[in-house]
Coordinates of C-alpha atoms in Angstrom, one line a residue:
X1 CA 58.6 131.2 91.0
X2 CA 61.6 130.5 88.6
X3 CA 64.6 129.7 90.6
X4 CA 67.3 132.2 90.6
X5 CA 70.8 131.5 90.1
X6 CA 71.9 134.1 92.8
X7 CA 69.8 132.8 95.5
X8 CA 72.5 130.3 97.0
X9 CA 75.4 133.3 97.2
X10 CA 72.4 135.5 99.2
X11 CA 72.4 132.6 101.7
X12 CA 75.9 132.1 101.9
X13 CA 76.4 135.5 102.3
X14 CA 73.8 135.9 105.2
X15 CA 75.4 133.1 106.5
X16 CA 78.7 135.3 107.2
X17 CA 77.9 138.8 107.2
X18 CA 75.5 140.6 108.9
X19 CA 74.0 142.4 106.2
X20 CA 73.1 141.5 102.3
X21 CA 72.2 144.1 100.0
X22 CA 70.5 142.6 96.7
X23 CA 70.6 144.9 94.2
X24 CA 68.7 145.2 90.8
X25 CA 66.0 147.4 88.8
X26 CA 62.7 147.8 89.9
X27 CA 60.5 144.4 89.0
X28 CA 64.0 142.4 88.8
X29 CA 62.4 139.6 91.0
X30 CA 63.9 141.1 94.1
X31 CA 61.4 140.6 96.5
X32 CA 60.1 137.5 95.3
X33 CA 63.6 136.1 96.3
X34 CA 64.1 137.4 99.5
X35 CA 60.4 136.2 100.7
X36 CA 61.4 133.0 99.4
X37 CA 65.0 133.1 101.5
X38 CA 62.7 134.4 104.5
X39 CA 60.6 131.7 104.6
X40 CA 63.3 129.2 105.6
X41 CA 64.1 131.2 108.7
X42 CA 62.3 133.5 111.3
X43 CA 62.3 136.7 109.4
X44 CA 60.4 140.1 109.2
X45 CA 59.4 141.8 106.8
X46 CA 59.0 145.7 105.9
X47 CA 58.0 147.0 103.3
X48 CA 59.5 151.2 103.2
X49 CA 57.0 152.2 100.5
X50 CA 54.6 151.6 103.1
X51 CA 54.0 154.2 105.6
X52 CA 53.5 151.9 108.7
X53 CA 56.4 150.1 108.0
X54 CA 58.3 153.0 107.7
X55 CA 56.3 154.4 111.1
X56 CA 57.5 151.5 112.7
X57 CA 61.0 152.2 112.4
X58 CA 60.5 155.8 114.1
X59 CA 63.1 154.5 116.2
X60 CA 64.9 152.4 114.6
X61 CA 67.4 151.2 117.2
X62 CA 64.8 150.6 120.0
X63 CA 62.7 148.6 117.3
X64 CA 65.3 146.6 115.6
X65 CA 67.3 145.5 118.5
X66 CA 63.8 144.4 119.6
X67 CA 64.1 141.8 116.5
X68 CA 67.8 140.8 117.0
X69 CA 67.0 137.2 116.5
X70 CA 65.5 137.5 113.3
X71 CA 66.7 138.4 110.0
X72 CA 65.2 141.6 109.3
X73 CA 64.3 142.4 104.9
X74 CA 64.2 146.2 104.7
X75 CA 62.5 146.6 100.7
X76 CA 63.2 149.9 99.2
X77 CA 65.8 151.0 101.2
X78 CA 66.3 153.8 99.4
X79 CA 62.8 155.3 100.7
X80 CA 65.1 155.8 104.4
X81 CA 68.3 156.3 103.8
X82 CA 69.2 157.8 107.0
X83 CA 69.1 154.4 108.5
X84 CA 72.1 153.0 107.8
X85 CA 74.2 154.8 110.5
X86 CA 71.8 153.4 112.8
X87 CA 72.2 149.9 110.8
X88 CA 75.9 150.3 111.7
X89 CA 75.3 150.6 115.4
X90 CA 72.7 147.7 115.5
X91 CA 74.7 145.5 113.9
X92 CA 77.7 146.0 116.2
X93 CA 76.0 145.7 119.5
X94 CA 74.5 142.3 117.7
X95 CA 78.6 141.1 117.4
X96 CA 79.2 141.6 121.1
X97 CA 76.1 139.4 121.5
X98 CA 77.1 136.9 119.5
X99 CA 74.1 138.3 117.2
X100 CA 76.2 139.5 114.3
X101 CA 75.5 136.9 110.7
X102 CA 72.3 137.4 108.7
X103 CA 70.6 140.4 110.3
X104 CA 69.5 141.8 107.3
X105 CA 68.8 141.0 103.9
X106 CA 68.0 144.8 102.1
X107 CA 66.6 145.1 98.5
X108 CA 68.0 148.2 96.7
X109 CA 66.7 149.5 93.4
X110 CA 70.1 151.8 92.1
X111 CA 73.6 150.4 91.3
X112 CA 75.7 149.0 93.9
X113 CA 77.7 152.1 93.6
X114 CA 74.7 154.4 94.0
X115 CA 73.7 152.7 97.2
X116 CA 77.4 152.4 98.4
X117 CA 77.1 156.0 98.9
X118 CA 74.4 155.8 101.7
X119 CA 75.6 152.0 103.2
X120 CA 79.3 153.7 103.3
X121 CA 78.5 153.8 107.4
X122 CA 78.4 149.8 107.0
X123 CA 81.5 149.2 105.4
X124 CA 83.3 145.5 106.5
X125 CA 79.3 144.9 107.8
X126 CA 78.0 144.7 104.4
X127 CA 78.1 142.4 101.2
X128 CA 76.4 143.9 97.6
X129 CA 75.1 140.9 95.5
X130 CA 73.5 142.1 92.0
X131 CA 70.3 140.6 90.5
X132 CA 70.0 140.7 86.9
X133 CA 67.0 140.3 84.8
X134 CA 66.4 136.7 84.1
X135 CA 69.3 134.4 82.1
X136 CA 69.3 132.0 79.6
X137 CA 70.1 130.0 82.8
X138 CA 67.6 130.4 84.5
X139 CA 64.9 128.9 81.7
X140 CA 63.9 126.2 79.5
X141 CA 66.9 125.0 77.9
X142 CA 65.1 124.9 74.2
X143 CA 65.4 127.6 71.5
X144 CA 61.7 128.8 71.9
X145 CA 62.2 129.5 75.5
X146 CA 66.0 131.3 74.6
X147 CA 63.6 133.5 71.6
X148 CA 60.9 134.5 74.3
X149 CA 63.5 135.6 77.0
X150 CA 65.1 137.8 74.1
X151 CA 61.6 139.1 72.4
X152 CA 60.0 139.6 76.0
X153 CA 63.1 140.4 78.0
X154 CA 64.4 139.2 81.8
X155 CA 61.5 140.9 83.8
X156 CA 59.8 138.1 85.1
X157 CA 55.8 139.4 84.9
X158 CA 56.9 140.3 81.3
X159 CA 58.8 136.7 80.2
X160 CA 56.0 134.9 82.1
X161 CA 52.9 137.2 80.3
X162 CA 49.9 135.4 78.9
X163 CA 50.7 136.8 75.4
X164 CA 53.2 139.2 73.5
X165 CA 50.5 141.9 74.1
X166 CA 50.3 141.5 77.6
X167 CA 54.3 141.2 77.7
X168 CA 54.4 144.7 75.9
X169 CA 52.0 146.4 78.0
X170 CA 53.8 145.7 81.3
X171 CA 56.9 146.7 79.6
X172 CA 55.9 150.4 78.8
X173 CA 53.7 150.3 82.4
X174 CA 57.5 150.0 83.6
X175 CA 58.9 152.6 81.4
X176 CA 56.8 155.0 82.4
X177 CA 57.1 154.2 86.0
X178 CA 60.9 155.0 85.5
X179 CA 60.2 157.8 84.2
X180 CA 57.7 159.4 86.5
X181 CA 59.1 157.6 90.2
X182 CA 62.2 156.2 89.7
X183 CA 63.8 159.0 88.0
X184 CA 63.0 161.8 90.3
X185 CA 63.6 159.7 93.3
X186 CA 67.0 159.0 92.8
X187 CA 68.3 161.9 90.4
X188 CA 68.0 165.3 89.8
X189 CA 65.1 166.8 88.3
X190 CA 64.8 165.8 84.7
X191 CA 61.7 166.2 82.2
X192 CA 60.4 163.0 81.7
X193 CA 59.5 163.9 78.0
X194 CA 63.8 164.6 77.7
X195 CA 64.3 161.3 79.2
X196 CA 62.3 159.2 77.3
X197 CA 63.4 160.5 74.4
X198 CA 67.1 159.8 74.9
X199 CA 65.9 156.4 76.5
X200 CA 64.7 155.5 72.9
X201 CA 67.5 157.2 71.2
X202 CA 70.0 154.7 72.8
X203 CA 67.7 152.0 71.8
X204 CA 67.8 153.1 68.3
X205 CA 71.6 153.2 69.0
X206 CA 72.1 150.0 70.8
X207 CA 75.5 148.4 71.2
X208 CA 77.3 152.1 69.2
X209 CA 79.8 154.2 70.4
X210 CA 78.9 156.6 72.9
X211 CA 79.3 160.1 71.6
X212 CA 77.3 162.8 73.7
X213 CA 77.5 165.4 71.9
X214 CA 75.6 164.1 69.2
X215 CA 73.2 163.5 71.3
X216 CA 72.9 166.6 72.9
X217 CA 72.4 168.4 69.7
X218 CA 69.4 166.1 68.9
X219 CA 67.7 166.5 72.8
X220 CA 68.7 170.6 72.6
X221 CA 70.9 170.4 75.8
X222 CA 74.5 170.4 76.2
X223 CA 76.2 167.0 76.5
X224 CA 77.0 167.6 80.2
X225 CA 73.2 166.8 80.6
X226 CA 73.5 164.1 78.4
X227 CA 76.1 162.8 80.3
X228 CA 74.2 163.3 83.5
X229 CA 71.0 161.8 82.3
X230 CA 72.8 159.1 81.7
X231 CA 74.5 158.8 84.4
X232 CA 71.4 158.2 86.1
X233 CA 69.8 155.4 83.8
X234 CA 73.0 153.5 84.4
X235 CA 72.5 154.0 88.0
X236 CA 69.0 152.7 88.1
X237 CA 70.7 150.1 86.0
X238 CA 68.7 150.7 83.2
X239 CA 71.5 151.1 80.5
X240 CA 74.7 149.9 80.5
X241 CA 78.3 151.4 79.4
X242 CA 81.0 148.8 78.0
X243 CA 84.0 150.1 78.7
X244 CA 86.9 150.1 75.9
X245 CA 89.8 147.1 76.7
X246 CA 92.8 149.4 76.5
X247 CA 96.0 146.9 76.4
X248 CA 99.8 147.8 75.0
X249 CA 99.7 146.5 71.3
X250 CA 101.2 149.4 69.3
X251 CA 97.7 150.7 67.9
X252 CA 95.0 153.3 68.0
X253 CA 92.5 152.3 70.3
X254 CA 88.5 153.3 70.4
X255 CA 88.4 155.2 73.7
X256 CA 84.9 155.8 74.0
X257 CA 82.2 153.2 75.8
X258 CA 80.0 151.7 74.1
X259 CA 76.4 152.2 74.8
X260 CA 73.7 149.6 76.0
X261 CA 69.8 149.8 77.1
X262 CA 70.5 146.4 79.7
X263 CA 67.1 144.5 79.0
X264 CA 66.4 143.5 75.1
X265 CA 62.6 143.4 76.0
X266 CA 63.0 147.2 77.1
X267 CA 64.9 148.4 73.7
X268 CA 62.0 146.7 71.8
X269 CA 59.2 148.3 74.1
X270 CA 60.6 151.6 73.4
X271 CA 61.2 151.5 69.5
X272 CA 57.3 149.9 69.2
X273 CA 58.4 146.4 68.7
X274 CA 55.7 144.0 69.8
X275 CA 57.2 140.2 68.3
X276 CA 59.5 138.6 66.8
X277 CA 58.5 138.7 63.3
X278 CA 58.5 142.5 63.8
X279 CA 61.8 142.3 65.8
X280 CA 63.6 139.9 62.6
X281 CA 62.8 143.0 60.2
X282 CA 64.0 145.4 61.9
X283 CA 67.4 147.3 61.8
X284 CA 68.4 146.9 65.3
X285 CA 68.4 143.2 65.4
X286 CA 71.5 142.7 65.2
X287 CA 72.1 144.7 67.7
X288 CA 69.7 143.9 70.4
X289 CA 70.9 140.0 69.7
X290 CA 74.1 141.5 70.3
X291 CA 73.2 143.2 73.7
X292 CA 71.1 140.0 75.3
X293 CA 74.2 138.1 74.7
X294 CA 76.3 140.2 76.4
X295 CA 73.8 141.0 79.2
X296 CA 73.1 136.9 79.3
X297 CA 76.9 136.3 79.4
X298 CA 77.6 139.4 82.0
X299 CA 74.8 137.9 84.3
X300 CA 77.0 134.7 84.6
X301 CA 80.3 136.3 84.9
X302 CA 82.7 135.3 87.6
X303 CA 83.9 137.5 90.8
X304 CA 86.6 139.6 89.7
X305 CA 86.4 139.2 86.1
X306 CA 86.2 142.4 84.3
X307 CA 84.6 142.8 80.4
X308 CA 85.2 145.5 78.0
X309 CA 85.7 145.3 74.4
X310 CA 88.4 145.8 71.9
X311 CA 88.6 148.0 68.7
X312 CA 91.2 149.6 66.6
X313 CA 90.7 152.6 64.8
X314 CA 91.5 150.5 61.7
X315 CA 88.7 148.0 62.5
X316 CA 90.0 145.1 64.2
X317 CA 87.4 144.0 67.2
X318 CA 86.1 141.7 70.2
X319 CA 82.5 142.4 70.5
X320 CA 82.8 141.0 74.1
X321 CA 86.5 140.9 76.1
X322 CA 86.5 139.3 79.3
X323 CA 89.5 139.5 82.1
X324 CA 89.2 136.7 84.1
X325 CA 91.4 137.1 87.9
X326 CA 95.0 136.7 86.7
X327 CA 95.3 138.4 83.8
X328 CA 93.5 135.7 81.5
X329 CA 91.6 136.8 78.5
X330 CA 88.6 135.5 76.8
X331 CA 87.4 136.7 73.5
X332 CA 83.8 136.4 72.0
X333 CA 82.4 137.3 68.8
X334 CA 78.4 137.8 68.6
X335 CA 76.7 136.4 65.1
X336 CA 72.7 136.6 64.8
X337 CA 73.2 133.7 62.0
X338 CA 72.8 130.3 62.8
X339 CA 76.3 129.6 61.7
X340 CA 79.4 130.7 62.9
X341 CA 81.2 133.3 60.9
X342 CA 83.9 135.1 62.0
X343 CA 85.2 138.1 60.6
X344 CA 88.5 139.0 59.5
X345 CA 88.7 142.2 62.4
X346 CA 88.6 139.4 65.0
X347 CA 91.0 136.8 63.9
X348 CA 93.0 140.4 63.8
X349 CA 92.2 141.9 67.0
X350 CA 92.7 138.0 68.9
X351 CA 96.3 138.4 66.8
X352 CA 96.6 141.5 69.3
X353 CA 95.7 140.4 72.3
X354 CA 96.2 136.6 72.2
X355 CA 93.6 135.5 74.2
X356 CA 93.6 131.9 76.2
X357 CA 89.8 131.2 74.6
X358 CA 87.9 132.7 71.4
X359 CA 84.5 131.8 71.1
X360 CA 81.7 132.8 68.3
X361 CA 78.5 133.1 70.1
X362 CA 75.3 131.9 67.2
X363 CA 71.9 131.4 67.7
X364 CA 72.4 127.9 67.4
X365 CA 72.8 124.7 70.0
X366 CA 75.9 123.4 67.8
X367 CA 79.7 123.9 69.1
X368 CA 82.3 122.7 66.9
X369 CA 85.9 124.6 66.1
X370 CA 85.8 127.4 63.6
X371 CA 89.4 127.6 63.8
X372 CA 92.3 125.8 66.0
X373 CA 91.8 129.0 68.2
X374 CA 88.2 129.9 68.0
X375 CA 85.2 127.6 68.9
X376 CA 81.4 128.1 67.8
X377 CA 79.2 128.1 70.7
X378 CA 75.7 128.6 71.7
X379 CA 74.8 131.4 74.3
X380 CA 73.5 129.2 76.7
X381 CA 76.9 127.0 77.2
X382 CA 78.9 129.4 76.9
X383 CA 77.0 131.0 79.9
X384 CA 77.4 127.8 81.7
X385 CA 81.1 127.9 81.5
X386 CA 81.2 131.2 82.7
X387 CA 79.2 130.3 85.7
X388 CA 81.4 126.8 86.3
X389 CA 84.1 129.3 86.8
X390 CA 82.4 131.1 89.9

């Protein structure tokens, strides 16, 4: 097992609330983490893509307050959603027991906000935690290891696969699963053929401006489907939109997101790229580097920081703007290249907002100053910083 950053807040969040949901895409490494948080307490588990399990929770007040001394990890809670209102119930006859810190630990394959919707019974009971694909973090601190986790993705079965092959293979196994399950199980009916295709158009569109109409004409629907499609793949937290950094500087600002598939090794799987020599002639490079950076920097981000990005209509940008709590901004440029370059729309666009830190994420290890203002720094540390901050 490789050793997940997020496991410590899961147990110091069971250790004060009485429920944790972990959130993340299917194959994210969710269940592999709670086991391993089980394991150092008197747990049960169930499994709600099984039918017993399921069975067993026929009654799920008579069964659970059964278990009230042990912490209970409900997988795939979206498979009975109806059980949170008895959740709520349970969990308050546990408090005037004395009963009431880490009774359940549930796994949740949709966006926080998604599952919000059916855990709204549990409100003040509750605490979301998010589980991202793996980091930079989270292995070998070498630039081989940093070029696998990019090629192969953050899915662990694909960054830990015997070869590239293998990696691909249980990457499009996991697209199509999307597709056929995932899809229909938490949104409305949708041809998987119309999915997949827009799937791979946002790969070939990685890190652009989100403009649905185009996209409609190309998929022959109009772009309130678009809109709704994608709607969905952010919910299964598939893609990703980056929301514009609107601030008071006089100028005409980009309003539209821009547009992400979340895991690098997903975006090559669907455009047919199967290693890096491929990946390094191939036009959305750039683009993907720019994405795992982000995703990589996102993954470390601290509680109530918010990113977004900057642009002017007359080119001035931040690929990456982070608002830490207070107000304080951070500004990062992304560069492919081993050296640090920074182009004259960001030392324009930092003019604007004046940001406490600029930084010019490379592929490299080095940091050294680019500017007074603006430091060169590799992905890897400057993820580090981010997560000193938490």
């Amino acid at each position: 097992m490789i050793p997940r950053l997020i496991a410590p807040d899961v147990k110091r969040a069971l250790d004060h609330q009485a429920a944790v949901a972990l959130i993340g895409p299917r194959q994210v490494g969710k269940t592999t983490l709670a086991l391993d948080i089980a394991r150092t307490r008197d747990s049960l588990y169930l499994d709600l893509e099984d039918r017993d399990d399921r069975n067993r929770l026929g009654e799920p007040a008579l069964f659970l307050d059964h278990v009230e001394d042990r912490l209970v990890v409900l997988d795939e809670i979206h498979r009975l959603p109806d059980i949170f209102q008895a959740l709520r119930g349970i969990i308050d006859r546990g408090r005037r027991r004395s009963k009431g810190k880490g009774r359940f630990l549930i796994l949740g394959s949709a966006s926080i906000g998604a599952l919000r919707q059916s855990g709204e019974s549990l409100a003040g009971r509750i605490s979301y935690i998010d589980l991202a694909p793996l980091s930079a973090l989270e292995v070998e601190d070498d630039r081989r290891s940093r070029e696998r986790l990019w090629m192969r993705g953050g899915y662990p079965r694909s960054y830990l696969a015997a070869s590239d092959t293998d990696s691909l293979a249980l990457r499009r196994d996991f697209i199509r699963t999307c597709l056929e399950r995932d899809a229909a199980t938490f949104g409305p009916r949708i041809p998987a053929t119309t999915l997949e295709r827009l799937w791979t158009m946002l790969a070939h569109l990685q890190g652009t401006m989100l403009n649905a109409s185009t996209l409609a004409r190309a998929l022959d629907v109009s772009a309130q489907s678009v809109t709704r499609y994608i709607d969905l793949l952010v919910d299964l937290l598939l893609v990703r939109r980056l929301v514009p950094f609107h601030a008071d500087v006089g100028k005409r600002l980009v309003r539209a997101p821009k547009v992400y598939v979340r895991d690098s090794g997903l975006v090559h799987a669907l455009l047919g790229i199967a290693s890096l020599e491929q990946l390094a002639g191939h036009p959305v490079v750039g683009a993907s580097w720019e994405g795992w950076v982000i995703e990589t920097l996102l993954a470390s981000l601290p509680p109530r920081s918010t990113p977004g990005f900057y642009r002017t209509s007359a080119g001035a940008e931040i690929d990456l703007v982070i608002e830490h709590a207070g107000g304080t901004l951070w500004a990062v440029e992304i560069k492919r290249s081993l050296s640090a370059r920074v182009s004259r729309g960001f030392h324009v666009a930092c003019r604007d907002l004046k940001p406490e830190r600029a930084f010019v994420v490379h592929a490299g290890d080095d940091r050294y100053p680019v500017s007074r203002t603006i430091e060169a720094i590799g992905v890897r540390e400057l993820a580090a910083e981010l997560q000193a901050r938490s």
